[in-house]
mmCIF file of C-alpha atoms and ligand atoms in Angstrom:
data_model
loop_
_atom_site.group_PDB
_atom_site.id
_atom_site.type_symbol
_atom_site.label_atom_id
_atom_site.label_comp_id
_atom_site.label_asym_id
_atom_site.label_seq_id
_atom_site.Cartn_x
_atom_site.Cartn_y
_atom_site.Cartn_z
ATOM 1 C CA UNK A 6 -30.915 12.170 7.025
ATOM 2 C CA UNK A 7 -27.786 12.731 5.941
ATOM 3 C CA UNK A 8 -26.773 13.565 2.904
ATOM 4 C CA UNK A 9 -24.002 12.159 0.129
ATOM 5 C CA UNK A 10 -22.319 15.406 0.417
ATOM 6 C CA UNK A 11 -21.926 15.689 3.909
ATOM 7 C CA UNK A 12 -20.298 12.546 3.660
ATOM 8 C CA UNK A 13 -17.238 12.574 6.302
ATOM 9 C CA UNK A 14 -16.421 8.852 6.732
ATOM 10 C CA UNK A 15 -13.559 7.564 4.253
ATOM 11 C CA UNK A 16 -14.988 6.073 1.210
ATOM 12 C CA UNK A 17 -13.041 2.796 0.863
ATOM 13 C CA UNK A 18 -13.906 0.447 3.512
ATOM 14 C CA UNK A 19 -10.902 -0.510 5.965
ATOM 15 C CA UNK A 20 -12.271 -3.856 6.368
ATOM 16 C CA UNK A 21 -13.387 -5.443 3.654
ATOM 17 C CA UNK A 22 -16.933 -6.826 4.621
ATOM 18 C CA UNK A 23 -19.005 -10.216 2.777
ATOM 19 C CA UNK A 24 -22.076 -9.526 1.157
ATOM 20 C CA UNK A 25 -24.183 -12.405 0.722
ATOM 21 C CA UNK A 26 -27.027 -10.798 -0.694
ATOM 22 C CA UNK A 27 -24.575 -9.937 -3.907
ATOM 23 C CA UNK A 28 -21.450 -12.746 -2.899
ATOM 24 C CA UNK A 29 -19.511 -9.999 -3.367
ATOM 25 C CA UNK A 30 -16.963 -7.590 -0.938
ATOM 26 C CA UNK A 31 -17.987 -4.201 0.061
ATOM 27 C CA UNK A 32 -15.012 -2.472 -1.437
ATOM 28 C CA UNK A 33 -16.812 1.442 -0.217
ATOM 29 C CA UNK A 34 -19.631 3.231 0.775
ATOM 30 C CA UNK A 35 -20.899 6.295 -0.183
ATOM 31 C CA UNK A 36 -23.951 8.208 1.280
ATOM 32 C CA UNK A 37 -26.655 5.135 1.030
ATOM 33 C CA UNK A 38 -24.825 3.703 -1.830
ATOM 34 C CA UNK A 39 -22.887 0.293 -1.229
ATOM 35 C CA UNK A 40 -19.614 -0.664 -3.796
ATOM 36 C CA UNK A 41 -19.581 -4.476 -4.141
ATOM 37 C CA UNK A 42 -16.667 -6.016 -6.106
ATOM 38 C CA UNK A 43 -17.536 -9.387 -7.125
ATOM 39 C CA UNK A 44 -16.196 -12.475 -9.393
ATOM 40 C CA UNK A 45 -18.367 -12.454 -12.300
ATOM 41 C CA UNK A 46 -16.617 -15.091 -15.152
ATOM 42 C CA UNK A 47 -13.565 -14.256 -16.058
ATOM 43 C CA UNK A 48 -14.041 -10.766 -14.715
ATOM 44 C CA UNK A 49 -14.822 -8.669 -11.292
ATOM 45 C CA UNK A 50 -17.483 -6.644 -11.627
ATOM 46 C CA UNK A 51 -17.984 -3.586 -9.603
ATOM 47 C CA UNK A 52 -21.335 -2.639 -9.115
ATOM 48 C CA UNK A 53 -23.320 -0.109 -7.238
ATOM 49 C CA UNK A 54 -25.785 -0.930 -5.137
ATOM 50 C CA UNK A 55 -28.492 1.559 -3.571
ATOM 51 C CA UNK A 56 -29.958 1.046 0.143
ATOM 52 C CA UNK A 57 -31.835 -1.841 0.002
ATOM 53 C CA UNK A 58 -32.565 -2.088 -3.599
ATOM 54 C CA UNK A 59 -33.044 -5.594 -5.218
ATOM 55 C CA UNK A 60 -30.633 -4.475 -8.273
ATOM 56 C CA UNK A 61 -27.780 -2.237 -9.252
ATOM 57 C CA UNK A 62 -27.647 0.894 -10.867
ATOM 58 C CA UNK A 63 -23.973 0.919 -11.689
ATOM 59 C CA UNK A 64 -21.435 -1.607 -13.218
ATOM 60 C CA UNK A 65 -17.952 -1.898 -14.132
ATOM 61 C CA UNK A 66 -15.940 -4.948 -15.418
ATOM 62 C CA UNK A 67 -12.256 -5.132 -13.903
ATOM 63 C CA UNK A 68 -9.903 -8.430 -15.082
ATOM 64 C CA UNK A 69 -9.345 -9.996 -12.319
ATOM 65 C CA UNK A 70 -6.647 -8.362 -10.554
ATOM 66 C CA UNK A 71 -8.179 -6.924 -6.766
ATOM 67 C CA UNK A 72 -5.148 -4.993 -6.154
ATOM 68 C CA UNK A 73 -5.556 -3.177 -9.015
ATOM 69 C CA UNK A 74 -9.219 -2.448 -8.783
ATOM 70 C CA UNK A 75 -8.583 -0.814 -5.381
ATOM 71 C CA UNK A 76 -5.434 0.643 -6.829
ATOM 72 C CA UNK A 77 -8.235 2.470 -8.838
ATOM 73 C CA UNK A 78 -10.797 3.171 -6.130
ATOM 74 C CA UNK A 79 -8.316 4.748 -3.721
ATOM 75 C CA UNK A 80 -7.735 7.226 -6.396
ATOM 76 C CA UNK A 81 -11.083 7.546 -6.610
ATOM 77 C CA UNK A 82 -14.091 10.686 -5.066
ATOM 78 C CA UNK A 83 -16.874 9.385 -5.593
ATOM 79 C CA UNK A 84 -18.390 12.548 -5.018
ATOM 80 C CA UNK A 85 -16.705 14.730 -7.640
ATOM 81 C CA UNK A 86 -15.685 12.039 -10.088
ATOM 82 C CA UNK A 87 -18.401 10.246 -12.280
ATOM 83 C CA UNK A 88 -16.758 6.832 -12.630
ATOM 84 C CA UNK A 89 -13.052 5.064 -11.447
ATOM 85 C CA UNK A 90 -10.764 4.303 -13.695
ATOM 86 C CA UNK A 91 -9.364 0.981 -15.240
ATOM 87 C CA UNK A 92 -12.363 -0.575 -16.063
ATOM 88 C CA UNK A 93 -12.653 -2.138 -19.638
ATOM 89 C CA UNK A 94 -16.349 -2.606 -19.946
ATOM 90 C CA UNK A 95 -19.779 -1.165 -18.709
ATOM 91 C CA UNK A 96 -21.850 -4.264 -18.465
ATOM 92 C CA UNK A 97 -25.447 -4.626 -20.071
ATOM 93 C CA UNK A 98 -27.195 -1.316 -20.525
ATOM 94 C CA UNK A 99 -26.472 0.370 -16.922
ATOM 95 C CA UNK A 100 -26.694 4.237 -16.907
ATOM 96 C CA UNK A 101 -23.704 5.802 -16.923
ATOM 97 C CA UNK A 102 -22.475 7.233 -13.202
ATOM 98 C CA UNK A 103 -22.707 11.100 -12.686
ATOM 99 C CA UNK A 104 -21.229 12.390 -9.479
ATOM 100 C CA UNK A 105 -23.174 14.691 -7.592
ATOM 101 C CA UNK A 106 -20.252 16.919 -7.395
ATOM 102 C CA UNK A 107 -19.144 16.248 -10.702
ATOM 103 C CA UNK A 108 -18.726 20.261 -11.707
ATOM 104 C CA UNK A 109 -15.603 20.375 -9.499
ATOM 105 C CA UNK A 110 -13.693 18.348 -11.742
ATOM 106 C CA UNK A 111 -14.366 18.823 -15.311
ATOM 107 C CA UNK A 112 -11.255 17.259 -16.902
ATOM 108 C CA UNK A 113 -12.100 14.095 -14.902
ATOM 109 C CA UNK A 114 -15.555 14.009 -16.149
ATOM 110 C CA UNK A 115 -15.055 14.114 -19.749
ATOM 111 C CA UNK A 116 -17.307 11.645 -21.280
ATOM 112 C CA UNK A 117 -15.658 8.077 -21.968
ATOM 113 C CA UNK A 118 -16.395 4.985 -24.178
ATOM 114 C CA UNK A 119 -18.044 2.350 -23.083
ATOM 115 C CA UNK A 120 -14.547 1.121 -22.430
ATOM 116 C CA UNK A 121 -13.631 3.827 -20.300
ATOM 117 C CA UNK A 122 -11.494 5.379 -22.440
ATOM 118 C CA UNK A 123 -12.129 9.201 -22.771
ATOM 119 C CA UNK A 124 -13.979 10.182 -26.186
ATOM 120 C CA UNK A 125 -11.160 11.626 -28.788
ATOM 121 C CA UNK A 126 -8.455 9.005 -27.123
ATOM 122 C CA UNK A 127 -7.620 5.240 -28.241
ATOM 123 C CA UNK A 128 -10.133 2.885 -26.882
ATOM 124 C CA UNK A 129 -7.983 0.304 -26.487
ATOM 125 C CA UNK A 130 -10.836 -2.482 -25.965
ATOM 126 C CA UNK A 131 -12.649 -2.146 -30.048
ATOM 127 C CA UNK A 132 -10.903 -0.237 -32.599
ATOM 128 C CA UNK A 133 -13.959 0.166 -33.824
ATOM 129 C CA UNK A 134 -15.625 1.328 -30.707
ATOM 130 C CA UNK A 135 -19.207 2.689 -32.079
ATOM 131 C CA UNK A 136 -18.716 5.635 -29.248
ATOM 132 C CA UNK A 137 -15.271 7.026 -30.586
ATOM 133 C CA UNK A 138 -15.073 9.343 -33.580
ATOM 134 C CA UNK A 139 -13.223 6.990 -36.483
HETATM 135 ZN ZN1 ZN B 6 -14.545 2.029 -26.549
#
């Protein structure tokens, strides 16, 4: 079996496949991991799904502008960097991503808001964000 950091294939798909189980686009794959970027509201919502696993472990909430979201994901490792960027929201009370090769790339992985902004910097989302020093 292989594993996520033998990974050789590309992780952004070339052809953007439907996936009905989620009515969302498979955006990238990663090891057994699936990345489905889906309408939800006034939002898209990227979410990570595992194999064949009824729920998601990972979310993000993009406005909705696709071109920007995989602005952000072809900027994006997901094996040395924890979570893309551009995101204004974690949704609900998902646990926040860690890459499995996230030591390579410290200044990346600094921890962030649940905005996505790093901690220390402007969250630009609450200026009273309960995870920023004020
Ligand atoms: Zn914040």
């Amino acid at each position: 079996m292989a594993s996520a950091s033998t990974q050789t294939e590309p992780f952004l798909s070339e052809r953007m496949e439907w996936d009905p189980e989620w009515a969302g686009v498979v955006v990238g794959r990663h090891g057994d991991d699936r990345w489905v970027l889906m309408e939800m509201g006034f939002n898209l919502r990227l979410v990570v799904v595992h194999g064949d696993s009824t729920g998601y472990r990972y979310g993000w909430c993009y406005s909705r502008d696709v071109e920007a979201v995989l602005r952000h994901l072809r900027a994006f490792d997901p094996e040395t960097m924890d979570e893309p960027m551009g995101w204004h929201k974690r949704p609900g009370v998902y646990e926040v991503r860690r890459a499995p090769g996230r030591e390579a790339n410290p200044e990346y992985n600094r921890p962030r808001c649940r905005h996505g902004a790093y901690v220390g910097e402007e969250c630009t989302v609450d200026p009273f964000c309960p995870d920023q020093e004020q």
